[in-house]
Amino acid sequence: MELIGAIQQEDAGAEIEVLSSDQGSRQDIPLWVKKAGHELVKVEEGSEFDRYLVRKTH
Amino acid sequence: MKRIVVLGGGIGGTTVANRIQRLLAREIEQGQVQLEVVDRDGIHAYQPGYLMVVFDKMRAEETRQDEARLLHRSIRLVKAEVEKIDPAGKKLRLKGGQEVPYDLLVISTGSVLHPELSPGFAEGSHSFYDLDNALRLRDALRQFSGGKIVVTVAGMPYKCPVAPLEVTFMLDDYLRARGLREKSEIHYTYPIPRVFGIETVAPVMQRLMTERGIQTHTPFNVQKIDAAAKKLQGVEGDTLDYDLLVGIPPHRGADLLGASGLGDKGNWVPTDKFTLKAEGQSGIYVLGDATNIAISKAGSTADYEAETVAQAIAAEVRGVPPSARYEGRVYCWIMTGLAQATYIKFDYLHPPHPPAPSFAHYWNKMVYNRVYWDMTARAMF
């Protein structure tokens, strides 16, 4: 949810970091980033939350 | 004398002012504290009523009251547009140049609709997030004789996250009642890969949609709307044509927050999710839609946050450290038809589990629509 809001507010080229403890995010974030044509730079899985770094490409 | 200024006369600003009044009644009466609400027009809107107006469940005039009637008589109402907040000088600058100094400030400026940020939205989409558009949609539905209805969300974040679900279920019921459902299609699009943000709620809503023949398209982020061709184009490459489009317009925080150096890129104020203090500022609290907290932008959020902010303000006035914390409480009814509803109740640690839709929950919501003014705005509880 917050990732999409952040992507909409940032300029192309910006990198957005998402911290999520939501299990569904492991599937949803990579799926959406690919579908929308952005770039998933990094995923770090953690015990309390996962960290995703997404670059807005357009 | 301490000056407490509440900026904004919506649900958050009104209820927090009335709560502060109750906690500091003696100090206000003795002139040690002055409590003011600064509001653009002095009209208080009950925004959840707009969806009700679309389906003839409330009349337009039932969604607004004079702010002055809702505030305790000891609270001063200043009707003015604020141009800038000066956090260093602790004052507001009003349009026209007048200044309002404060010792403690509560920002409750809500969210602002920006249909122009979504290409084609203003020309091509109906909406129900303000009264004029709700009335226009009501009238369009009265003329509707069947066809393809698409419900979409043109920007994140948006207020009342359940509203797209509600309008979809209500449309389905409305068309059935008029014998138009078989001549119609209802399509629901949502920006993330499920029909609602909260994981425990999405499957329940998806099931209701499937049962009712509502087609879902996720993830779907609006790229542009072609009003002439009646086409909705998604960022992910899908295109949907429509006869009637009902969209949620993009939202931003109030411009003055960006102009005052208090907002992020979307003009939302970085806010501590527990204390509700504006980050990096002193004497400024934020509640309701204006915060950047990753929680529903909803009236009930503002109402629960107001309890925390009022207690914190009272503590600061009395010179004791504020101890109240906002734990992320939210309570929202979800209309699942014209005369049935469920609800979600949750906080930061406990996700919601909506009960089966029923007439009783719907009835509670309808009662709430009427008692809102006393119970919530005047902070009866």
mmCIF file with all atom_site columns, C-alpha atoms in Angstrom, chain B residues 64 115 141 148 159 180 182 196 202 206 264:
data_model
loop_
_atom_site.group_PDB
_atom_site.id
_atom_site.type_symbol
_atom_site.label_atom_id
_atom_site.label_alt_id
_atom_site.label_comp_id
_atom_site.label_asym_id
_atom_site.label_entity_id
_atom_site.label_seq_id
_atom_site.pdbx_PDB_ins_code
_atom_site.Cartn_x
_atom_site.Cartn_y
_atom_site.Cartn_z
_atom_site.occupancy
_atom_site.B_iso_or_equiv
_atom_site.pdbx_formal_charge
_atom_site.auth_seq_id
_atom_site.auth_comp_id
_atom_site.auth_asym_id
_atom_site.auth_atom_id
_atom_site.pdbx_PDB_model_num
ATOM 1  C CA . ARG B 1 64  ? -22.968 19.455  7.376   1.00 0.00 ? 64  ARG B CA 1
ATOM 2  C CA . PRO B 1 115 ? -8.266  14.863  -9.347  1.00 0.00 ? 115 PRO B CA 1
ATOM 3  C CA . LEU B 1 141 ? -27.265 6.343   -11.177 1.00 0.00 ? 141 LEU B CA 1
ATOM 4  C CA . LYS B 1 148 ? -20.503 -1.650  -17.435 1.00 0.00 ? 148 LYS B CA 1
ATOM 5  C CA . LYS B 1 159 ? -8.979  8.371   2.901   1.00 0.00 ? 159 LYS B CA 1
ATOM 6  C CA . LEU B 1 180 ? -30.694 -3.821  -13.742 1.00 0.00 ? 180 LEU B CA 1
ATOM 7  C CA . GLU B 1 182 ? -28.450 -8.717  -15.245 1.00 0.00 ? 182 GLU B CA 1
ATOM 8  C CA . PHE B 1 196 ? -7.948  -4.608  0.058   1.00 0.00 ? 196 PHE B CA 1
ATOM 9  C CA . ALA B 1 202 ? -8.943  -9.039  1.611   1.00 0.00 ? 202 ALA B CA 1
ATOM 10 C CA . GLN B 1 206 ? -12.875 -11.164 -2.420  1.00 0.00 ? 206 GLN B CA 1
ATOM 11 C CA . ASP B 1 264 ? 6.933   15.308  2.989   1.00 0.00 ? 264 ASP B CA 1
#
